[in-house]
């Protein structure tokens, strides 16, 4: 396996003093952090669509990335070569997982039957590549947004015919994910949203989505799929109003339609910032509900209002994300998928390695720093002190055993509260002392 990236050897950990750009400085897979290996904490995955399929086209210009795995005329030959390139890349990077949309792995055919046959052929190919390399499938999903039939949505489409097509496509994608031992299955609501209320019945579309999810849950049960279902929030793009705006919106949707037991969330950093949140806020909301399932790691650009899907190199964001991860005790069957693409100007295949190495090192370093912060205990001690008044009558109030009258008596007895400082800058300075 040395066909598509002959200029790159297996990427090794060489430590922070190494000057080799094609080596890890921080990511040492077997290094123990709080009793667990880095590899097990982070569970990195490579995103098939950005890393193998993205060719750098943008609304103003054509592809910039000539990839040798695209030099085949027949779509299925190209798909097989792309699979070979994917597994060579992931093996050399030393990552254990990958993620795909059905249409990344196998091309859409000229009929539904042909699309299904293409997918089956590529599942056979991918299964064999998984067996030879030991690489596993973190999650599969269906692309229900690229084909023109989905212009008005998939599960939320006003036309039942399109709804049924999307459901039939998910049936195939779920079976493919199961066949490949996928540990999760993701639903990102590609065009599940709307542009204008003038032509949209919002309530009905949400009911449709709930019905769609219910059928997926039932089918998964029927075929014995044991992976975790994940929904991925995103506030806008491609539609102006996406129904899965953020974690809180999805949790409310799942509660309303009694689907909460079957799903967790896949939180993407760039989607969090598009929603006006931080990555760590979205992680914390999901974790507080016991629903943090997996992460799509990337970053946006603070000066741009769209989903730039850049590789994550911001150390502060990585530290804050790792504090949330360690606080929840891990991702279970989830992982950290690099839903990120190299910039259009970074068109050489080796740039794919630089990008992933940088992202893996950022989170490895973030993990080490976060674990030192946790071991030191200053954040926890500070919070403990900050909430220390919640005893006695506070405990009763929290447990629902108090009343406005009780609070009034308390105030008449104790008078005006002494309000302490939140000490934000002091805490930020302490964080910096760990870097
Ligand atoms: C797009 C999403 C998508 C999902 C999978 O913005 O991030 O790539 O992760 O469909
Ligand atoms: Ca994503
Ligand atoms: Ca994205």
Short mmCIF file of C-alpha atoms and ligand atoms in Angstrom, two decimals:
data_model
loop_
_atom_site.label_atom_id
_atom_site.label_comp_id
_atom_site.label_asym_id
_atom_site.label_seq_id
_atom_site.Cartn_x
_atom_site.Cartn_y
_atom_site.Cartn_z
CA UNK A 1 0.00 0.00 0.00
CA UNK A 2 2.23 2.78 -1.25
CA UNK A 3 0.55 3.95 -4.41
CA UNK A 4 -1.12 7.27 -3.85
CA UNK A 5 1.13 8.90 -1.26
CA UNK A 6 4.58 7.46 -2.14
CA UNK A 7 6.33 10.54 -0.77
CA UNK A 8 4.99 9.96 2.75
CA UNK A 9 6.05 7.22 5.17
CA UNK A 10 4.13 6.18 8.27
CA UNK A 11 3.74 9.21 10.55
CA UNK A 12 5.42 8.58 13.89
CA UNK A 13 5.50 10.36 17.24
CA UNK A 14 8.85 12.13 17.56
CA UNK A 15 8.18 14.48 20.47
CA UNK A 16 8.01 18.23 20.81
CA UNK A 17 11.67 18.84 19.90
CA UNK A 18 11.38 17.18 16.49
CA UNK A 19 11.68 19.48 13.49
CA UNK A 20 10.18 16.89 11.12
CA UNK A 21 6.90 18.38 9.82
CA UNK A 22 5.63 14.87 9.00
CA UNK A 23 5.81 13.65 12.60
CA UNK A 24 3.62 14.08 15.66
CA UNK A 25 4.96 16.39 18.35
CA UNK A 26 2.22 15.71 20.90
CA UNK A 27 0.08 12.82 19.70
CA UNK A 28 1.61 9.71 21.20
CA UNK A 29 -1.15 7.15 20.79
CA UNK A 30 -0.12 4.91 23.69
CA UNK A 31 0.75 7.63 26.18
CA UNK A 32 -1.43 7.35 29.26
CA UNK A 33 -3.43 10.41 30.25
CA UNK A 34 -5.46 10.05 33.45
CA UNK A 35 -5.10 6.28 33.18
CA UNK A 36 -6.27 5.92 29.55
CA UNK A 37 -4.26 6.02 26.33
CA UNK A 38 -4.43 9.09 24.11
CA UNK A 39 -5.68 6.90 21.29
CA UNK A 40 -8.59 5.71 23.45
CA UNK A 41 -9.48 9.21 24.64
CA UNK A 42 -9.42 10.79 21.21
CA UNK A 43 -10.60 8.05 18.81
CA UNK A 44 -9.78 10.11 15.72
CA UNK A 45 -11.57 9.55 12.43
CA UNK A 46 -10.86 10.69 8.87
CA UNK A 47 -13.76 12.18 6.88
CA UNK A 48 -13.93 10.49 3.48
CA UNK A 49 -15.75 13.40 1.83
CA UNK A 50 -13.28 16.18 2.61
CA UNK A 51 -10.05 14.23 2.57
CA UNK A 52 -10.63 12.00 -0.44
CA UNK A 53 -13.38 13.66 -2.42
CA UNK A 54 -12.82 17.40 -2.04
CA UNK A 55 -10.98 18.77 -5.06
CA UNK A 56 -10.90 22.42 -4.11
CA UNK A 57 -13.64 23.84 -6.36
CA UNK A 58 -15.43 26.91 -5.01
CA UNK A 59 -18.20 29.14 -6.43
CA UNK A 60 -15.57 31.18 -8.27
CA UNK A 61 -13.32 28.51 -9.71
CA UNK A 62 -12.77 24.92 -10.63
CA UNK A 63 -10.81 22.18 -8.87
CA UNK A 64 -7.24 22.84 -7.85
CA UNK A 65 -6.45 19.37 -6.50
CA UNK A 66 -5.40 16.78 -9.05
CA UNK A 67 -5.71 13.45 -7.25
CA UNK A 68 -4.35 10.31 -8.84
CA UNK A 69 -7.23 8.25 -7.52
CA UNK A 70 -9.56 10.26 -9.76
CA UNK A 71 -7.76 9.28 -12.97
CA UNK A 72 -10.22 6.53 -13.90
CA UNK A 73 -13.02 6.86 -16.41
CA UNK A 74 -15.49 4.40 -14.90
CA UNK A 75 -17.21 5.70 -11.76
CA UNK A 76 -16.83 2.37 -9.91
CA UNK A 77 -13.14 2.09 -10.82
CA UNK A 78 -12.68 5.61 -9.49
CA UNK A 79 -14.57 4.66 -6.33
CA UNK A 80 -12.35 1.60 -5.76
CA UNK A 81 -9.17 3.63 -6.30
CA UNK A 82 -10.51 6.27 -3.90
CA UNK A 83 -11.06 3.55 -1.31
CA UNK A 84 -7.51 2.30 -1.79
CA UNK A 85 -6.16 5.84 -1.41
CA UNK A 86 -8.29 6.39 1.71
CA UNK A 87 -6.96 3.32 3.48
CA UNK A 88 -3.36 4.08 2.47
CA UNK A 89 -3.75 7.61 3.85
CA UNK A 90 -5.43 6.53 7.09
CA UNK A 91 -2.91 3.73 7.68
CA UNK A 92 0.04 6.07 7.19
CA UNK A 93 -1.56 8.59 9.53
CA UNK A 94 -2.06 5.91 12.17
CA UNK A 95 -5.74 6.73 12.71
CA UNK A 96 -8.15 3.91 13.62
CA UNK A 97 -11.42 5.20 12.16
CA UNK A 98 -13.08 6.73 9.13
CA UNK A 99 -16.54 8.13 8.35
CA UNK A 100 -18.48 8.31 5.08
CA UNK A 101 -21.67 9.29 3.34
CA UNK A 102 -23.05 6.53 1.11
CA UNK A 103 -22.40 8.71 -1.95
CA UNK A 104 -18.78 9.34 -0.96
CA UNK A 105 -18.06 5.65 -0.93
CA UNK A 106 -20.06 4.71 -4.03
CA UNK A 107 -21.37 6.82 -6.92
CA UNK A 108 -25.06 7.53 -7.43
CA UNK A 109 -26.32 5.34 -10.29
CA UNK A 110 -28.81 6.13 -13.04
CA UNK A 111 -31.56 4.37 -11.04
CA UNK A 112 -32.20 3.51 -7.41
CA UNK A 113 -31.32 -0.13 -8.13
CA UNK A 114 -28.01 0.87 -9.71
CA UNK A 115 -27.14 3.12 -6.74
CA UNK A 116 -27.84 0.20 -4.39
CA UNK A 117 -25.65 -2.14 -6.49
CA UNK A 118 -22.82 0.43 -6.51
CA UNK A 119 -23.02 0.74 -2.75
CA UNK A 120 -23.00 -3.02 -2.27
CA UNK A 121 -19.93 -3.37 -4.51
CA UNK A 122 -18.08 -0.70 -2.57
CA UNK A 123 -19.07 -2.15 0.80
CA UNK A 124 -17.43 -5.41 -0.30
CA UNK A 125 -14.30 -3.49 -1.30
CA UNK A 126 -14.22 -1.40 1.91
CA UNK A 127 -14.78 -4.47 4.06
CA UNK A 128 -11.74 -6.11 2.58
CA UNK A 129 -9.66 -2.94 3.10
CA UNK A 130 -10.85 -2.76 6.71
CA UNK A 131 -9.78 -6.35 7.25
CA UNK A 132 -6.29 -5.88 5.81
CA UNK A 133 -5.60 -2.58 7.62
CA UNK A 134 -7.55 -2.98 10.88
CA UNK A 135 -9.17 0.42 10.25
CA UNK A 136 -12.75 0.64 11.51
CA UNK A 137 -15.87 2.58 10.63
CA UNK A 138 -16.71 5.23 13.23
CA UNK A 139 -19.94 6.17 11.49
CA UNK A 140 -21.81 6.00 8.26
CA UNK A 141 -24.48 8.35 6.98
CA UNK A 142 -26.57 9.01 3.89
CA UNK A 143 -26.10 12.01 1.64
CA UNK A 144 -29.66 13.34 1.44
CA UNK A 145 -28.73 16.80 0.21
CA UNK A 146 -26.56 16.77 -2.97
CA UNK A 147 -28.92 15.25 -5.54
CA UNK A 148 -31.43 17.72 -7.08
CA UNK A 149 -34.35 15.53 -5.89
CA UNK A 150 -33.54 16.79 -2.38
CA UNK A 151 -33.68 20.48 -3.27
CA UNK A 152 -36.64 20.97 -0.88
CA UNK A 153 -35.36 18.58 1.80
CA UNK A 154 -35.44 14.84 2.40
CA UNK A 155 -37.39 13.74 5.50
CA UNK A 156 -38.99 17.20 5.62
CA UNK A 157 -39.78 17.39 1.91
CA UNK A 158 -43.31 18.60 1.04
CA UNK A 159 -43.56 15.68 -1.42
CA UNK A 160 -44.12 12.21 0.05
CA UNK A 161 -42.37 10.68 -2.97
CA UNK A 162 -39.07 12.36 -2.01
CA UNK A 163 -39.60 11.46 1.66
CA UNK A 164 -39.96 7.81 0.65
CA UNK A 165 -36.86 7.98 -1.57
CA UNK A 166 -34.82 9.37 1.32
CA UNK A 167 -36.12 6.66 3.64
CA UNK A 168 -35.25 3.96 1.09
CA UNK A 169 -31.77 5.45 0.74
CA UNK A 170 -31.23 5.48 4.51
CA UNK A 171 -32.33 1.83 4.65
CA UNK A 172 -29.45 0.99 2.30
CA UNK A 173 -26.96 3.26 4.12
CA UNK A 174 -27.87 1.73 7.47
CA UNK A 175 -27.40 -1.78 6.14
CA UNK A 176 -24.02 -0.74 4.64
CA UNK A 177 -22.95 0.78 7.97
CA UNK A 178 -23.95 -2.38 9.78
CA UNK A 179 -22.14 -4.61 7.29
CA UNK A 180 -18.97 -2.60 7.85
CA UNK A 181 -19.28 -2.77 11.64
CA UNK A 182 -20.02 0.96 11.97
CA UNK A 183 -20.06 1.99 15.63
CA UNK A 184 -22.50 4.87 15.05
CA UNK A 185 -24.86 6.20 12.41
CA UNK A 186 -25.19 9.97 11.90
CA UNK A 187 -28.15 12.04 10.79
CA UNK A 188 -27.18 15.50 9.71
CA UNK A 189 -30.25 17.33 8.41
CA UNK A 190 -28.66 18.41 5.11
CA UNK A 191 -31.58 20.36 3.65
CA UNK A 192 -33.98 19.72 6.53
CA UNK A 193 -35.06 23.30 7.01
CA UNK A 194 -36.69 26.03 4.98
CA UNK A 195 -36.07 29.24 3.11
CA UNK A 196 -39.44 30.98 3.52
CA UNK A 197 -42.60 30.36 5.53
CA UNK A 198 -44.60 31.50 2.49
CA UNK A 199 -44.39 27.96 1.08
CA UNK A 200 -43.69 25.94 4.24
CA UNK A 201 -45.74 24.09 6.85
CA UNK A 202 -43.13 24.05 9.58
CA UNK A 203 -45.07 21.94 12.07
CA UNK A 204 -45.87 19.26 9.51
CA UNK A 205 -42.24 19.11 8.36
CA UNK A 206 -41.09 18.50 11.92
CA UNK A 207 -43.72 15.78 12.34
CA UNK A 208 -42.44 14.22 9.12
CA UNK A 209 -38.90 14.24 10.49
CA UNK A 210 -40.06 12.53 13.68
CA UNK A 211 -41.85 9.87 11.61
CA UNK A 212 -38.71 9.40 9.53
CA UNK A 213 -36.56 8.91 12.62
CA UNK A 214 -39.08 6.47 14.08
CA UNK A 215 -38.85 4.32 10.96
CA UNK A 216 -35.05 4.39 11.19
CA UNK A 217 -35.15 3.29 14.84
CA UNK A 218 -37.51 0.46 13.95
CA UNK A 219 -35.45 -0.72 11.00
CA UNK A 220 -32.22 -0.62 13.02
CA UNK A 221 -33.90 -2.77 15.65
CA UNK A 222 -35.16 -5.18 13.00
CA UNK A 223 -31.73 -5.74 11.44
CA UNK A 224 -29.97 -5.85 14.81
CA UNK A 225 -27.87 -2.72 14.24
CA UNK A 226 -26.21 -2.08 17.57
CA UNK A 227 -24.48 1.22 16.76
CA UNK A 228 -25.44 4.52 18.35
CA UNK A 229 -27.73 6.90 16.43
CA UNK A 230 -26.43 10.47 16.42
CA UNK A 231 -28.02 13.72 15.26
CA UNK A 232 -25.68 16.56 14.26
CA UNK A 233 -26.83 20.12 14.92
CA UNK A 234 -26.24 22.93 12.43
CA UNK A 235 -28.07 26.26 12.43
CA UNK A 236 -27.93 27.31 8.78
CA UNK A 237 -26.41 26.41 5.43
CA UNK A 238 -27.59 25.03 3.14
CA UNK A 239 -31.07 26.23 4.18
CA UNK A 240 -31.56 29.55 5.89
CA UNK A 241 -33.35 27.96 8.86
CA UNK A 242 -32.17 24.44 9.66
CA UNK A 243 -34.50 22.53 11.99
CA UNK A 244 -31.56 21.04 13.93
CA UNK A 245 -30.28 24.51 14.93
CA UNK A 246 -28.22 23.54 17.96
CA UNK A 247 -28.01 20.96 20.75
CA UNK A 248 -30.80 22.48 22.81
CA UNK A 249 -33.15 22.56 19.80
CA UNK A 250 -32.51 18.91 18.99
CA UNK A 251 -32.93 17.80 22.59
CA UNK A 252 -36.29 19.57 22.70
CA UNK A 253 -37.33 17.97 19.38
CA UNK A 254 -36.36 14.51 20.64
CA UNK A 255 -38.28 15.03 23.89
CA UNK A 256 -41.36 16.36 22.10
CA UNK A 257 -41.57 13.37 19.77
CA UNK A 258 -40.55 10.77 22.40
CA UNK A 259 -37.37 9.85 20.54
CA UNK A 260 -34.93 10.93 23.23
CA UNK A 261 -33.96 7.39 24.25
CA UNK A 262 -32.66 6.47 20.81
CA UNK A 263 -30.31 9.31 19.95
CA UNK A 264 -27.22 11.13 21.12
CA UNK A 265 -25.61 14.17 19.52
CA UNK A 266 -22.64 14.61 17.21
CA UNK A 267 -21.30 18.08 17.94
CA UNK A 268 -19.35 19.93 15.27
CA UNK A 269 -17.16 22.88 16.27
CA UNK A 270 -17.89 25.04 13.22
CA UNK A 271 -21.63 24.43 13.53
CA UNK A 272 -21.49 25.55 17.16
CA UNK A 273 -19.91 28.86 16.19
CA UNK A 274 -22.39 29.36 13.33
CA UNK A 275 -25.12 29.04 15.96
CA UNK A 276 -23.48 31.81 17.98
CA UNK A 277 -22.11 29.38 20.56
CA UNK A 278 -18.67 28.11 21.41
CA UNK A 279 -17.74 24.49 20.70
CA UNK A 280 -17.46 23.84 24.43
CA UNK A 281 -20.91 25.31 25.06
CA UNK A 282 -22.48 22.84 22.65
CA UNK A 283 -20.48 19.98 24.15
CA UNK A 284 -21.58 21.02 27.64
CA UNK A 285 -25.28 21.25 26.67
CA UNK A 286 -25.16 17.76 25.15
CA UNK A 287 -23.16 16.33 28.05
CA UNK A 288 -25.51 17.84 30.67
CA UNK A 289 -28.34 15.86 29.07
CA UNK A 290 -26.21 12.70 28.98
CA UNK A 291 -26.28 12.94 25.20
CA UNK A 292 -22.73 13.74 24.11
CA UNK A 293 -22.11 11.04 21.54
CA UNK A 294 -19.34 12.15 19.21
CA UNK A 295 -17.55 15.20 17.81
CA UNK A 296 -16.84 16.59 14.37
CA UNK A 297 -13.65 18.52 14.93
CA UNK A 298 -12.78 21.52 12.79
CA UNK A 299 -12.90 25.28 13.12
CA UNK A 300 -14.60 28.19 11.41
CA UNK A 301 -13.19 31.60 10.63
CA UNK A 302 -14.35 34.34 13.01
CA UNK A 303 -14.46 36.80 10.09
CA UNK A 304 -16.62 34.62 7.84
CA UNK A 305 -20.25 33.68 8.38
CA UNK A 306 -20.26 30.25 6.76
CA UNK A 307 -19.07 26.71 7.36
CA UNK A 308 -15.40 26.93 6.39
CA UNK A 309 -14.56 23.50 7.87
CA UNK A 310 -10.91 24.35 8.56
CA UNK A 311 -8.58 22.04 10.39
CA UNK A 312 -8.60 22.63 14.15
CA UNK A 313 -5.37 24.17 15.38
CA UNK A 314 -6.71 26.59 17.99
CA UNK A 315 -5.17 25.39 21.24
CA UNK A 316 -7.60 27.20 23.55
CA UNK A 317 -10.59 25.66 21.79
CA UNK A 318 -8.92 22.24 22.05
CA UNK A 319 -8.25 22.68 25.78
CA UNK A 320 -11.82 23.78 26.51
CA UNK A 321 -13.21 20.89 24.44
CA UNK A 322 -10.95 18.42 26.24
CA UNK A 323 -12.06 19.76 29.62
CA UNK A 324 -15.64 18.92 28.62
CA UNK A 325 -14.63 15.52 27.25
CA UNK A 326 -12.73 14.54 30.41
CA UNK A 327 -15.58 15.93 32.51
CA UNK A 328 -18.07 13.53 30.91
CA UNK A 329 -15.85 10.49 31.16
CA UNK A 330 -15.39 9.93 27.42
CA UNK A 331 -17.28 9.52 24.19
CA UNK A 332 -18.23 5.85 24.43
CA UNK A 333 -18.65 4.54 20.90
CA UNK A 334 -18.13 8.05 19.49
CA UNK A 335 -14.91 9.66 18.38
CA UNK A 336 -13.39 12.79 16.92
CA UNK A 337 -13.97 12.96 13.19
CA UNK A 338 -11.96 15.51 11.22
CA UNK A 339 -14.82 17.09 9.34
CA UNK A 340 -12.31 19.51 7.87
CA UNK A 341 -10.85 20.29 4.48
CA UNK A 342 -7.53 21.73 3.41
CA UNK A 343 -7.73 25.20 1.87
CA UNK A 344 -8.06 25.47 -1.89
CA UNK A 345 -4.51 26.69 -2.15
CA UNK A 346 -3.16 23.67 -0.23
CA UNK A 347 -3.59 21.39 -3.20
CA UNK A 348 -0.75 18.89 -2.84
CA UNK A 349 -1.58 15.45 -1.38
CA UNK A 350 1.03 15.98 1.34
CA UNK A 351 -1.05 18.92 2.62
CA UNK A 352 -3.64 16.36 3.74
CA UNK A 353 -1.02 14.94 6.10
CA UNK A 354 0.10 18.32 7.42
CA UNK A 355 -3.53 19.20 8.12
CA UNK A 356 -4.39 16.03 10.04
CA UNK A 357 -1.10 16.00 11.95
CA UNK A 358 -1.77 19.58 13.10
CA UNK A 359 -5.29 18.73 14.23
CA UNK A 360 -4.24 15.57 16.05
CA UNK A 361 -1.38 17.36 17.78
CA UNK A 362 -3.66 20.24 18.82
CA UNK A 363 -6.11 17.87 20.54
CA UNK A 364 -3.35 15.72 22.03
CA UNK A 365 -1.78 18.82 23.51
CA UNK A 366 -5.19 20.08 24.60
CA UNK A 367 -5.81 16.74 26.29
CA UNK A 368 -2.50 16.84 28.18
CA UNK A 369 -3.13 20.42 29.33
CA UNK A 370 -6.74 19.70 30.28
CA UNK A 371 -5.68 16.66 32.29
CA UNK A 372 -3.08 18.76 34.16
CA UNK A 373 -5.75 21.37 34.92
CA UNK A 374 -8.08 18.67 36.22
CA UNK A 375 -5.36 17.05 38.31
CA UNK A 376 -4.41 20.40 39.81
CA UNK A 377 -8.04 20.83 40.82
CA UNK A 378 -8.12 24.65 40.89
CA UNK A 379 -11.16 24.95 38.61
CA UNK A 380 -13.12 22.40 40.57
CA UNK A 381 -12.09 24.01 43.88
CA UNK A 382 -13.12 27.41 42.61
CA UNK A 383 -16.53 26.13 41.52
CA UNK A 384 -16.98 24.24 44.76
CA UNK A 385 -16.43 27.44 46.70
CA UNK A 386 -18.61 29.45 44.31
CA UNK A 387 -21.60 27.16 44.84
CA UNK A 388 -20.91 26.43 48.52
CA UNK A 389 -24.02 28.29 49.74
CA UNK A 390 -26.25 25.53 48.31
CA UNK A 391 -26.72 23.74 51.58
CA UNK A 392 -29.56 23.76 54.11
CA UNK A 393 -32.37 25.81 52.56
CA UNK A 394 -30.51 25.77 49.21
CA UNK A 395 -30.55 21.97 49.14
CA UNK A 396 -34.28 21.98 49.89
CA UNK A 397 -34.90 24.48 47.07
CA UNK A 398 -32.92 22.41 44.58
CA UNK A 399 -34.88 19.33 45.54
CA UNK A 400 -38.16 21.16 44.96
CA UNK A 401 -38.95 21.34 48.67
CA UNK A 402 -39.05 25.11 49.12
CA UNK A 403 -41.35 28.00 48.30
CA UNK A 404 -41.40 31.73 47.63
CA UNK A 405 -42.52 32.17 51.26
CA UNK A 406 -39.44 30.28 52.52
CA UNK A 407 -37.20 32.47 50.39
CA UNK A 408 -38.88 35.59 51.73
CA UNK A 409 -38.29 34.49 55.35
CA UNK A 410 -34.67 33.74 54.49
CA UNK A 411 -34.18 37.24 53.05
CA UNK A 412 -35.93 38.92 55.97
CA UNK A 413 -33.50 37.14 58.26
CA UNK A 414 -30.28 37.48 56.20
CA UNK A 415 -30.78 40.76 54.34
CA UNK A 416 -28.70 41.79 51.32
CA UNK A 417 -26.33 39.13 49.83
CA UNK A 418 -22.57 39.73 49.75
CA UNK A 419 -21.78 39.25 46.03
CA UNK A 420 -18.27 37.88 45.32
CA UNK A 421 -16.22 38.41 42.15
CA UNK A 422 -16.44 35.80 39.39
CA UNK A 423 -12.64 36.09 38.96
CA UNK A 424 -12.75 35.33 35.24
CA UNK A 425 -9.40 36.97 34.41
CA UNK A 426 -7.71 35.26 37.36
CA UNK A 427 -8.96 31.89 36.07
CA UNK A 428 -7.93 32.66 32.48
CA UNK A 429 -4.44 33.53 33.72
CA UNK A 430 -4.26 30.23 35.56
CA UNK A 431 -5.24 28.36 32.38
CA UNK A 432 -2.40 30.15 30.57
CA UNK A 433 0.06 29.01 33.23
CA UNK A 434 -0.61 25.40 32.14
CA UNK A 435 0.26 26.01 28.47
C1 LIG B 1 -22.06 19.47 6.86
C2 LIG B 1 -21.96 18.39 7.84
C3 LIG B 1 -21.84 16.99 7.25
C4 LIG B 1 -22.15 15.94 8.28
C5 LIG B 1 -22.40 14.59 7.71
O1 LIG B 1 -21.94 20.64 7.19
O2 LIG B 1 -20.90 18.68 8.69
O3 LIG B 1 -20.61 16.81 6.67
O4 LIG B 1 -21.14 15.83 9.24
O5 LIG B 1 -23.45 14.60 6.82
CA1 LIG B 2 -20.13 17.45 10.34
CA1 LIG B 3 -19.38 21.57 8.63
#
